[in-house]
CSV table of C-alpha atoms and ligand atoms in Angstrom, one decimal:
chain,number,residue,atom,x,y,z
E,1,UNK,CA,164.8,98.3,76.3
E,2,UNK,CA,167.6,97.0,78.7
E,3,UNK,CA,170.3,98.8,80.6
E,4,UNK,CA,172.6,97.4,83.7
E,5,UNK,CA,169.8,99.8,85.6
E,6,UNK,CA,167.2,97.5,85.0
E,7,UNK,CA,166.8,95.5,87.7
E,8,UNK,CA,167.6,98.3,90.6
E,9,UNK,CA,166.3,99.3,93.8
E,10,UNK,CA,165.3,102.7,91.7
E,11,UNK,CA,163.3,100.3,89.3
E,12,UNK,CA,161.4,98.5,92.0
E,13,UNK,CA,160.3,101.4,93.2
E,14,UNK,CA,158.9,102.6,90.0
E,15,UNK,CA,157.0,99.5,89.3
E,16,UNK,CA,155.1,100.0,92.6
E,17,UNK,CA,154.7,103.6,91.9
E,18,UNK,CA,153.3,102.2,88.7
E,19,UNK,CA,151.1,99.7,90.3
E,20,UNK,CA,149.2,102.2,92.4
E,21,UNK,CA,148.3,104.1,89.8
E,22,UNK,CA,144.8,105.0,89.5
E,23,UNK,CA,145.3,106.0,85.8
E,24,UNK,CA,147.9,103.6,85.0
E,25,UNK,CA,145.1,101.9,82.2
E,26,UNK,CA,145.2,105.0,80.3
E,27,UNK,CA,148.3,103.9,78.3
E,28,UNK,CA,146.8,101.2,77.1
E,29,UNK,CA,144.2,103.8,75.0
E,30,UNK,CA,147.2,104.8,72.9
E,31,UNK,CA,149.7,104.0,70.1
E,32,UNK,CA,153.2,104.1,71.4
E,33,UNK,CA,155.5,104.2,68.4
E,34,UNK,CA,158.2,101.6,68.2
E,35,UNK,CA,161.8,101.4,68.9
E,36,UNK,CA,163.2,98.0,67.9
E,37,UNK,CA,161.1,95.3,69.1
E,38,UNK,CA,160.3,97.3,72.2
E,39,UNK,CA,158.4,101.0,72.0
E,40,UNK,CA,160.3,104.3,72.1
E,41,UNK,CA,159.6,106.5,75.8
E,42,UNK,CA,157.9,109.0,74.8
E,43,UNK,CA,158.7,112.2,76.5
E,44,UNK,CA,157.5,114.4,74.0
E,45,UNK,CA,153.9,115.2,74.1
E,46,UNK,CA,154.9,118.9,74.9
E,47,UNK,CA,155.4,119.2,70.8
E,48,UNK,CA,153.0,116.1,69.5
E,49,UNK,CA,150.3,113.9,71.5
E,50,UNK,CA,150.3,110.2,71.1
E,51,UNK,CA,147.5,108.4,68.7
E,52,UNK,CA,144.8,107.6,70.9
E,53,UNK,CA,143.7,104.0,69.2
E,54,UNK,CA,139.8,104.7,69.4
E,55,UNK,CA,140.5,108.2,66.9
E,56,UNK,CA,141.4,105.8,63.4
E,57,UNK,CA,137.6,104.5,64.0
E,58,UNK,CA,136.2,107.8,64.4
E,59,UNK,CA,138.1,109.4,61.4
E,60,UNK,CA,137.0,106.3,59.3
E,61,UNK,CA,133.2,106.6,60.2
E,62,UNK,CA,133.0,110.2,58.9
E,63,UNK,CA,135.2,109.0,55.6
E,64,UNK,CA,132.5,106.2,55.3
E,65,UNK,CA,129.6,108.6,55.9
E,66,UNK,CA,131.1,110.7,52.9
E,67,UNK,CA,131.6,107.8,50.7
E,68,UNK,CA,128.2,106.2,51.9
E,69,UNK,CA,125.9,109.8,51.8
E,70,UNK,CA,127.7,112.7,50.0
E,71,UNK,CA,126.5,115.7,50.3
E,72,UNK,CA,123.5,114.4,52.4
E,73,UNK,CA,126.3,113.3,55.3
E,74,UNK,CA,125.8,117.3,56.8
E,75,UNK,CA,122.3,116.7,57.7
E,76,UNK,CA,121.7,113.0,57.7
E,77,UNK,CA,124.6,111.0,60.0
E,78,UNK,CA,124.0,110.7,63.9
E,79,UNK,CA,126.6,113.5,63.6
E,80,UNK,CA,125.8,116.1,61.1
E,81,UNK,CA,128.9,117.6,59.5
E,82,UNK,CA,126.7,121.0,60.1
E,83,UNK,CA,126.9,121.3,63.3
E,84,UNK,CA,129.9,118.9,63.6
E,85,UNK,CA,132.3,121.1,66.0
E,86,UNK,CA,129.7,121.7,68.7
E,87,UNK,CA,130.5,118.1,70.2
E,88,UNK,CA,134.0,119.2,71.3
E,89,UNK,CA,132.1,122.5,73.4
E,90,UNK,CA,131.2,121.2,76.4
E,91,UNK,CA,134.4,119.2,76.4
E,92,UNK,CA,136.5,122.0,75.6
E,93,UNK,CA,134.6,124.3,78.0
E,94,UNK,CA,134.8,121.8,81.1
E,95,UNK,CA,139.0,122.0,80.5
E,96,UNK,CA,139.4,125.7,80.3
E,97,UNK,CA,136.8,126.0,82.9
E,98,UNK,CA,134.7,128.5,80.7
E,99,UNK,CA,130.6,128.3,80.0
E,100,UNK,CA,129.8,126.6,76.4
E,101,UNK,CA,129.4,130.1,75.0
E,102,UNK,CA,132.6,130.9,75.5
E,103,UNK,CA,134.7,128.4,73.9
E,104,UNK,CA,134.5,127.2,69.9
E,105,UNK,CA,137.0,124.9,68.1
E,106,UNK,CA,138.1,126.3,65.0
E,107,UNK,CA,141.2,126.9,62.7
E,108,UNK,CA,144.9,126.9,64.6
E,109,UNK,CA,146.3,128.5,66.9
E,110,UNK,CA,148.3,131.3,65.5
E,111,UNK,CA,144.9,132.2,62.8
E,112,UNK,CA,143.3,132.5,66.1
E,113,UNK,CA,145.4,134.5,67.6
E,114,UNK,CA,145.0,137.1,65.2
E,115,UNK,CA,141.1,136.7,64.9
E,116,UNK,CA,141.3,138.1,69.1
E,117,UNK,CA,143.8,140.4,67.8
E,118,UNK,CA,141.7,141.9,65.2
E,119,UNK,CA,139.0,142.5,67.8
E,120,UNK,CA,141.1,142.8,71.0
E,121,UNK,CA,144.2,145.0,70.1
E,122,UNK,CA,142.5,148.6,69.3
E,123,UNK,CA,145.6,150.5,69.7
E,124,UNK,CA,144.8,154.5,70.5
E,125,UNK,CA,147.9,157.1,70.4
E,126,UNK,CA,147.7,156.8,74.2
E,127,UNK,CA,147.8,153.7,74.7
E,128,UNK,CA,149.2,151.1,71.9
E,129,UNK,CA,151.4,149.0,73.4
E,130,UNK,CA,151.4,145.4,73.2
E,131,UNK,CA,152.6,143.4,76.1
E,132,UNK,CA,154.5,139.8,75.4
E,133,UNK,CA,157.5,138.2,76.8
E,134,UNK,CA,160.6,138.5,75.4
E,135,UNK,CA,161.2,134.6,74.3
E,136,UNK,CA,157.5,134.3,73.1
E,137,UNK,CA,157.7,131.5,70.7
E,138,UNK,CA,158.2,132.9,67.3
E,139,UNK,CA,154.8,132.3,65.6
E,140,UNK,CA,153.1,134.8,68.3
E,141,UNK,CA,155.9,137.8,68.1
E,142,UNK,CA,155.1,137.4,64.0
E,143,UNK,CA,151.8,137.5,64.7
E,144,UNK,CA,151.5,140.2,67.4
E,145,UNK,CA,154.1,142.3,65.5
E,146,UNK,CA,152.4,142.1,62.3
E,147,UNK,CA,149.3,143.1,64.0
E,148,UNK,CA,150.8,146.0,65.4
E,149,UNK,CA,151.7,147.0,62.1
E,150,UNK,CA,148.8,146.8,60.3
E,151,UNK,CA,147.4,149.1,62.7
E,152,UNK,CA,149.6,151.8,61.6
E,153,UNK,CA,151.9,151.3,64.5
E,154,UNK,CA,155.9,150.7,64.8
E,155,UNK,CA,156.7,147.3,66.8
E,156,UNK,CA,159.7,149.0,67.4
E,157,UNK,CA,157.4,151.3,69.8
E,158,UNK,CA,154.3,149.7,70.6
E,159,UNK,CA,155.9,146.1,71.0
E,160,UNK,CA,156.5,146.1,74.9
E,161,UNK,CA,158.7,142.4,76.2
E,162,UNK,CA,159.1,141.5,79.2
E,163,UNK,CA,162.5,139.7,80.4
E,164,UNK,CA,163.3,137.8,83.0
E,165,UNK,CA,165.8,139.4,85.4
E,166,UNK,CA,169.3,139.1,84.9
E,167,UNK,CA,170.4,135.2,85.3
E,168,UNK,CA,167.0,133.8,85.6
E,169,UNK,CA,164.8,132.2,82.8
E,170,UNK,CA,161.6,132.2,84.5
E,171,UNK,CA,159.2,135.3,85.1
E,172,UNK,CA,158.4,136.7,88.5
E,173,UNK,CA,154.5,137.4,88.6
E,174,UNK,CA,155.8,140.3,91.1
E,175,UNK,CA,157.4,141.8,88.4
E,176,UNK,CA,155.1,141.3,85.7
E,177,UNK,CA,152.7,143.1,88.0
E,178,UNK,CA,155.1,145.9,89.0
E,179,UNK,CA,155.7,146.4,85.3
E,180,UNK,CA,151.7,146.3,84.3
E,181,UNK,CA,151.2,149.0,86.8
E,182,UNK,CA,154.1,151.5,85.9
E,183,UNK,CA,153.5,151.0,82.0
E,184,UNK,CA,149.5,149.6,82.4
E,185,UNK,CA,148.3,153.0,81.1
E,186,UNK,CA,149.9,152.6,77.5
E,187,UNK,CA,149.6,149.0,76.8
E,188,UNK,CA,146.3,148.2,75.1
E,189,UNK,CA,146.5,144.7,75.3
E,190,UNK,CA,148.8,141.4,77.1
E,191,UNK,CA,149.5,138.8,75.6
E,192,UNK,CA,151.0,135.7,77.6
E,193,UNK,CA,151.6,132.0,77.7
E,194,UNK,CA,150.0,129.9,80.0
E,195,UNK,CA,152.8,127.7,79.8
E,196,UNK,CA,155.9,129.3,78.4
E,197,UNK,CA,157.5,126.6,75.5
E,198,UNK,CA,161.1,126.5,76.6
E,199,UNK,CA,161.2,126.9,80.2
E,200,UNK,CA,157.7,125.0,81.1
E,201,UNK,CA,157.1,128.2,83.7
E,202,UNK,CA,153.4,127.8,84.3
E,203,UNK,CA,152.3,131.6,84.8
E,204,UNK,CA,149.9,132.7,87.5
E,205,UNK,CA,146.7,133.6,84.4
E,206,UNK,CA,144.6,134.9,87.6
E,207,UNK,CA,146.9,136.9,89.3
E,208,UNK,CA,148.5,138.4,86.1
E,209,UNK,CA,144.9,138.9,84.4
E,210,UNK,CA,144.1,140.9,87.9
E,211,UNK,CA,147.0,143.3,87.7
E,212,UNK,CA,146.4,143.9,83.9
E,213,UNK,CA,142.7,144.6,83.9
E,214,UNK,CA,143.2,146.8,87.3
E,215,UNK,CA,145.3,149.0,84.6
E,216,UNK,CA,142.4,148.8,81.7
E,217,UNK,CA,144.4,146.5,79.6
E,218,UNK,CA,142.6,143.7,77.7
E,219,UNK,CA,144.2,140.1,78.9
E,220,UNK,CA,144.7,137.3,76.2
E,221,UNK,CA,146.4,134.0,76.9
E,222,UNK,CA,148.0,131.4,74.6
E,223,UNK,CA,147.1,128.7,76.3
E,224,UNK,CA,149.3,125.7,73.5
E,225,UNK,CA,151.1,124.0,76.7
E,226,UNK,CA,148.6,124.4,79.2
E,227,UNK,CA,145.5,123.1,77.5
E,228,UNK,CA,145.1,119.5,78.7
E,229,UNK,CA,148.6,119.6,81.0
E,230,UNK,CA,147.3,122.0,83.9
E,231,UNK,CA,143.7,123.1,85.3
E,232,UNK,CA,142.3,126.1,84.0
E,233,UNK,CA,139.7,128.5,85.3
E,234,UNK,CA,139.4,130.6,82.0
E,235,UNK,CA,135.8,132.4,83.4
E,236,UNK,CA,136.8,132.6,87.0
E,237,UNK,CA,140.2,134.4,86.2
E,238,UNK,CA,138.5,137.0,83.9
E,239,UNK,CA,140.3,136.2,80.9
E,240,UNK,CA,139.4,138.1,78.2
E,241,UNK,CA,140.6,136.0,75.3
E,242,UNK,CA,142.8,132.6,75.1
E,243,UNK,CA,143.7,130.5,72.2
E,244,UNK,CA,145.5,127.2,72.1
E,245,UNK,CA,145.9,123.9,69.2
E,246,UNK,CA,145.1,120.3,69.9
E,247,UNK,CA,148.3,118.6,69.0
E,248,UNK,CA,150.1,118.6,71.8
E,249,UNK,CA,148.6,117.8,75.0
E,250,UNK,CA,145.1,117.1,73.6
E,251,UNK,CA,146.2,114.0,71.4
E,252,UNK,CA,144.1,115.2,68.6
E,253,UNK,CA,146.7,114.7,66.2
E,254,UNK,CA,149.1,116.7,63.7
E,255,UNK,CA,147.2,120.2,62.3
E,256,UNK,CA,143.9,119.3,64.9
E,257,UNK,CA,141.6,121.8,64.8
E,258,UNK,CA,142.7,124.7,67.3
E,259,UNK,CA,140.3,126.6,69.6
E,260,UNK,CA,139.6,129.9,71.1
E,261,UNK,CA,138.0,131.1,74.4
E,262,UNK,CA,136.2,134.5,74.5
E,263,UNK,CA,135.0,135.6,77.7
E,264,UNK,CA,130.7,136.4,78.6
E,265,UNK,CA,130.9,139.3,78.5
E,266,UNK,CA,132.2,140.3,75.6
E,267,UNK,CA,129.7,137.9,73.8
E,268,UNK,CA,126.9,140.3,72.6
E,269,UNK,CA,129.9,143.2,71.6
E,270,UNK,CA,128.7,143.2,68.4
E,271,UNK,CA,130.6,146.1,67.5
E,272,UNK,CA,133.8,145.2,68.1
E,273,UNK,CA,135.9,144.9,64.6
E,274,UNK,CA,135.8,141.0,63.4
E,275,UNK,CA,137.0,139.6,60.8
E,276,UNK,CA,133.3,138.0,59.3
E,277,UNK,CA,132.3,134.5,57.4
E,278,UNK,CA,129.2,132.3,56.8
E,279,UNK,CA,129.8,130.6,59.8
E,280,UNK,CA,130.0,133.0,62.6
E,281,UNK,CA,126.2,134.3,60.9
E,282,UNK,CA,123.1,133.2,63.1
E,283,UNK,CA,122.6,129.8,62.8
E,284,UNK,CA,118.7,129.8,61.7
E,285,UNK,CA,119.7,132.6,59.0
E,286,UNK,CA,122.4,131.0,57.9
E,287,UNK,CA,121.7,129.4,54.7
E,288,UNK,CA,119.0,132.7,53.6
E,289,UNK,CA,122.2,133.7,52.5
E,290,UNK,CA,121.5,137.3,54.0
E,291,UNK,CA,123.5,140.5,52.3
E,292,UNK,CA,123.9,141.5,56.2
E,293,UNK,CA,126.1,139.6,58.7
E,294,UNK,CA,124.8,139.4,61.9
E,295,UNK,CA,127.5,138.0,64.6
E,296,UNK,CA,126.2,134.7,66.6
E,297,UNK,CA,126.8,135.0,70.0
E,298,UNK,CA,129.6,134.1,72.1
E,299,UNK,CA,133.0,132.5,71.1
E,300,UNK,CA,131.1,130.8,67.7
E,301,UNK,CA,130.6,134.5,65.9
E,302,UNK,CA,134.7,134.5,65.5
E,303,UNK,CA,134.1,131.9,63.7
E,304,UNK,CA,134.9,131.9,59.4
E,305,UNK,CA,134.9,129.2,57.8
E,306,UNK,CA,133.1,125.8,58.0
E,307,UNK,CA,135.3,123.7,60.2
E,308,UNK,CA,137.4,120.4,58.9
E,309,UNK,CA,135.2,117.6,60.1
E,310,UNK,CA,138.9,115.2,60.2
E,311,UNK,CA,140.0,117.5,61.9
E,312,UNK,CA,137.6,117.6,64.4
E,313,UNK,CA,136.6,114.1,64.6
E,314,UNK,CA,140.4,113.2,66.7
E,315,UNK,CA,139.6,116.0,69.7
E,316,UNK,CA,136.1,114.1,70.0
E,317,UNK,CA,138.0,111.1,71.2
E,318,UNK,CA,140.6,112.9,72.5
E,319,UNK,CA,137.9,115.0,74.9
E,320,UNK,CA,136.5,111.6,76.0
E,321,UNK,CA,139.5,110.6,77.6
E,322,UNK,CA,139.9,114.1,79.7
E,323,UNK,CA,136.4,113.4,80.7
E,324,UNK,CA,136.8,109.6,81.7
E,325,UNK,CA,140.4,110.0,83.6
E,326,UNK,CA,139.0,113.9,84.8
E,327,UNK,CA,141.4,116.5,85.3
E,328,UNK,CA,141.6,116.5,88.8
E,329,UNK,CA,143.4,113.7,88.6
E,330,UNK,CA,145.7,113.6,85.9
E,331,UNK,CA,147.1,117.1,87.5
E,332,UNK,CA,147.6,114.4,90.9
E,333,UNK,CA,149.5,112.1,88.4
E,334,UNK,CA,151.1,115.0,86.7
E,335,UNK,CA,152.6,116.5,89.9
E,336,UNK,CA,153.8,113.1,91.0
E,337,UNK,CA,155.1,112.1,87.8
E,338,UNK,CA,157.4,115.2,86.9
E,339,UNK,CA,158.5,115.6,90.6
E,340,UNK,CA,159.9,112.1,90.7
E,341,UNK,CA,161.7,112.8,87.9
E,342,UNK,CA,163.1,115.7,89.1
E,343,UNK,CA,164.1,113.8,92.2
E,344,UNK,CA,165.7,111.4,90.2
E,345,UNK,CA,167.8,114.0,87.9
E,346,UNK,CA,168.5,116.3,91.3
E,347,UNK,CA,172.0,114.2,92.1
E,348,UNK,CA,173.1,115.9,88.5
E,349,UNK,CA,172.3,119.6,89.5
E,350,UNK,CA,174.2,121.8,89.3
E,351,UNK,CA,177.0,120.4,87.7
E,352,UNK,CA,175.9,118.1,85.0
E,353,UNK,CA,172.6,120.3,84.1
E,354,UNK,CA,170.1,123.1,85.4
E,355,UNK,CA,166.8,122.5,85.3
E,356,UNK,CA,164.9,125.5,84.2
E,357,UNK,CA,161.8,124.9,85.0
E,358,UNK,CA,160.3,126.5,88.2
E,359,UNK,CA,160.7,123.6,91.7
E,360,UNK,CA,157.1,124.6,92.8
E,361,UNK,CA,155.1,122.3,91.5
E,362,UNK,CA,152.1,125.0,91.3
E,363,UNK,CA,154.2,127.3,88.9
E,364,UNK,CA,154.8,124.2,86.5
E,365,UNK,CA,153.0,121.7,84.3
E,366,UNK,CA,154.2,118.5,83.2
E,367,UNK,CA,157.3,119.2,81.3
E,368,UNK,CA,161.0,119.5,82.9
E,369,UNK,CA,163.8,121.8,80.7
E,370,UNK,CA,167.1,120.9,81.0
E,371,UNK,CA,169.8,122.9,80.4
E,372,UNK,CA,172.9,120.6,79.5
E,373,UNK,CA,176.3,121.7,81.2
E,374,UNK,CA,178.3,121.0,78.3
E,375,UNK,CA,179.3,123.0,75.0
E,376,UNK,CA,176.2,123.1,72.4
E,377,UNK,CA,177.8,120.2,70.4
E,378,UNK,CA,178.6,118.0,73.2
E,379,UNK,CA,174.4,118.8,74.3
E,380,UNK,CA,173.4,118.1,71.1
E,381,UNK,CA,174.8,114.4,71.3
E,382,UNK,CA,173.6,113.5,74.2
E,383,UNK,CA,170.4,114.3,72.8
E,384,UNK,CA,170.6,112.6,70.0
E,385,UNK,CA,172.4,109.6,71.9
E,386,UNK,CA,168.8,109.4,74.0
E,387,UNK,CA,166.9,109.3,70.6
E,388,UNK,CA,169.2,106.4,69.6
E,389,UNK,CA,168.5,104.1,72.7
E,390,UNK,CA,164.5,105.1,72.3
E,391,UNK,CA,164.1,108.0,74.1
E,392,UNK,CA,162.0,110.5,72.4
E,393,UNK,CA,162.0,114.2,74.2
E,394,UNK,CA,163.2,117.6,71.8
E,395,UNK,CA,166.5,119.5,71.8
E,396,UNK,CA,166.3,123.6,71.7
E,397,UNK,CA,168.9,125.2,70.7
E,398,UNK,CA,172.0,125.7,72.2
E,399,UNK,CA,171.6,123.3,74.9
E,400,UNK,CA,168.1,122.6,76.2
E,401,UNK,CA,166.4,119.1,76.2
E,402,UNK,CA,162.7,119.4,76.9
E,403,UNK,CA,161.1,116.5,78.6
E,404,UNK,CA,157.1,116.1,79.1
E,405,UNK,CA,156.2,112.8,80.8
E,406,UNK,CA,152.5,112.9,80.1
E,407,UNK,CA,150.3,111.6,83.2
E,408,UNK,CA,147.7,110.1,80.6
E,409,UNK,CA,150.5,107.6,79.0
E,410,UNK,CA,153.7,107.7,80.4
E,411,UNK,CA,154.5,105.5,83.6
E,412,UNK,CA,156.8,106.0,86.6
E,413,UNK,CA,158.9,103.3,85.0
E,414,UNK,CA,160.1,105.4,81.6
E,415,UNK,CA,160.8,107.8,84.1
E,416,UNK,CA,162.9,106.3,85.8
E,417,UNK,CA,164.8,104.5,82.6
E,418,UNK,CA,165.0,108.0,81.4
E,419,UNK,CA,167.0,109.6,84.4
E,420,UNK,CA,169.4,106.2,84.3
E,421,UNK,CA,169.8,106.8,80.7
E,422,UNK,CA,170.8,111.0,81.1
E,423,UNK,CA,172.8,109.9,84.0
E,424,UNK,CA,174.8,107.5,81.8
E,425,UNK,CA,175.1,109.7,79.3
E,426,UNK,CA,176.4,112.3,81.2
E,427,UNK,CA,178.9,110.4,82.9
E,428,UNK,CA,180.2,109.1,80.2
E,429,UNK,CA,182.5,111.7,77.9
E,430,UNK,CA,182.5,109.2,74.5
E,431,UNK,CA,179.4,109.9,72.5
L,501,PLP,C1,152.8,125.1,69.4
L,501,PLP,C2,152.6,126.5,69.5
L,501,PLP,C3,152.1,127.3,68.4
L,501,PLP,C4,151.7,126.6,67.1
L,501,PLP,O1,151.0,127.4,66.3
L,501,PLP,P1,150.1,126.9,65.1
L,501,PLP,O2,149.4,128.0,64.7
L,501,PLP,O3,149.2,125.8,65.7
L,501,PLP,O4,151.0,126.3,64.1
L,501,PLP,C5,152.0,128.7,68.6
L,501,PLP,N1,152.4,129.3,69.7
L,501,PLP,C6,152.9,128.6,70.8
L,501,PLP,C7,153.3,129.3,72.0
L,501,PLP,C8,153.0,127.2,70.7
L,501,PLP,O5,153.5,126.5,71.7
């Protein structure tokens, strides 16, 4: 890609931005799609993770083991397909900061969500209120209000949003905490991004969790644009519940196998209502094919089915690469990255576009929204003119582009290229 911006002061600084960057070699582990003869910037990892080029190998080996052993490739390959998922636990756990008995990968996200549901929202005529913000991305307001409603309850009543205050799009923990102790007392259970989709808010889990549980409310986070983009401290902050998929900052690829944190100390509840299959039944007991189900302990007795071994196999590689760039410092790169673009974009605010997204570094992860200041149509092509010249980031209706640079692929450089692009583009009236 070429543009008259190219060869500026801004670019120079990027490249040495680039060159100290202790994770810059990350890149090269992935696929970046194509644009032309050059490859797109990918801005979008918010919505899809990149290929990492080591996870074709890894899906092949257990389509070989299949071809090679049958039925024999559960017990006899250096990874049994019977105890396949339990590679991804310690991963998983170390990046929601949670004990191995807390976390299992299994199904998506929104099936997850309604397996805590089914154990965690025990509505009571005094208190049956659901707690959820009032853009929660559609699959979790059809999930939580269907949930409601098979309870015997009206979402009309027991469906409690929160809204940001007049003129603002982002959440004041303040006021979520005001709210959770005037209403605490009916709401039987919150449930809250860790990242929200549109805005990229980054909420404050501990704080919020606190100020719920204070009120006897049981605390559940959906945790699809945190996982992977911001540190997490699942056991720490006394979560009760989290969920989250494997396709977006994880890299695992489209449908990966989603995952589900369930904290200690509800890991020997055995009576709470589950929804039961062979594979949340004891391990050693298993194949006896008892007439009784008896729960295993810890996240792994939510478990149903027998998990999708392709669908596994991409978080395995995609777990190796949190553990060899560590968290700590992809959040350095993270901060660094997404601040310089804001930098960049700042000489465009407020006229040109409003960035949603909170300044504070510490109440955002990687992504910056931008509001467009232009009518819906006008947005819309600029949006698409960026997907023309190889810029890949989403559009949400009417007027918001959502843009992720990723610390574990994306360089200072497409940074920069993208802010000369929008600035182009929104100095120029002809698309
Ligand atoms: C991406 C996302 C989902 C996706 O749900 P699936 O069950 O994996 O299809 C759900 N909720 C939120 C908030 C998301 O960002």
């Amino acid at each position: 890609m070429t543009s008259p911006g190219m060869t500026s002061p801004r670019m120079a600084t990027a490249a040495t931005l680039d060159r100290n960057d202790p994770l810059a070699a990350l890149r090269n582990e992935f696929h970046l799609p194509a644009h032309g003869n050059a490859t797109t910037v990918y801005l979008c990892g918010h919505s899809l993770g990149l290929a990492p080029k080591r996870t074709a190998r890894l899906v092949n080996e257990e389509l070989e083991r299949w071809a090679a052993l049958g039925v024999e490739g559960h017990f006899a390959s250096s990874r049994p397909w019977l105890a396949y998922h339990e590679a991804v636990t310690e991963g998983l756990a170390r990046l929601v900061g949670a004990e191995p008995l807390e976390v299992v990968a299994m199904n998506s996200l929104t099936v997850n969500l309604h397996l805590m549901l089914t154990s965690f929202y025990r509505p009571t005529p005094q208190r049956h209120r659901l707690l959820i913000e009032k853009r929660a991305f559609s699959s979790d307001r059809y999930a939580v209000a269907s949930q409601i409603r098979q309870r015997g309850f009206d979402p009309v009543e027991s469906l409690l949003e929160l809204a940001p205050r007049d003129g603002n799009d982002c959440l004041d923990t303040a006021d979520i905490c005001a709210l959770l102790e005037r209403e605490g007392r009916t709401i039987a259970t919150v449930v809250l991004p860790g990242v929200q989709y549109l805005t990229g808010q980054r909420f404050d889990i501990a704080a919020i969790t606190a100020c719920a549980r204070r009120q006897g409310c049981v605390v559940g986070w959906d945790l699809a644009h945190a996982i992977g983009n911001t540190p997490l401290q699942l056991h720490d902050w006394d979560v009760d519940f989290a969920v989250w998929c494997s396709y977006k900052y994880l890299n695992a690829g489209p449908g990966a196998i989603g995952g589900c944190f369930v904290h200690a100390r509800h890991a020997r509840e055995f009576d709470l209502p589950r929804f039961a299959g062979w594979w949340g039944q004891l391990k050693h007991t298993r194949f006896d094919m008892p007439e009784q189900f008896t729960a295993l302990e810890g996240a792994e007795g939510w478990q149903i089915s027998n998990p999708s071994v392709l669908a596994c196999a991409p978080l395995i590689t995609s777990l190796e690469l949190f553990d060899k760039a560590s968290m700590p410092a992809l959040r350095r790169k993270s901060v660094a990255l997404t601040g310089y673009l804001e930098a960049l974009l700042q000489p465009l605010v407020p006229h040109k576009l409003q960035i949603l997204t909170p300044a504070d570094p510490d109440a955002r992860g990687c992504q910056l929204s931008l509001r467009l200041q232009r009518s819906s149509a006008e947005a819309r092509r600029i949006h698409e003119a960026l997907g023309r010249h190889g810029f890949v980031c989403d559009w949400r209706e009417p007027d918001v582009v959502r843009v992720a640079p990723v610390p574990m692929y994306n360089t200072f450089t497409e940074v920069a290229q993208f802010a000369i692009e929008l600035t182009a583009l929104l100095d120029d009236s002809s698309h």
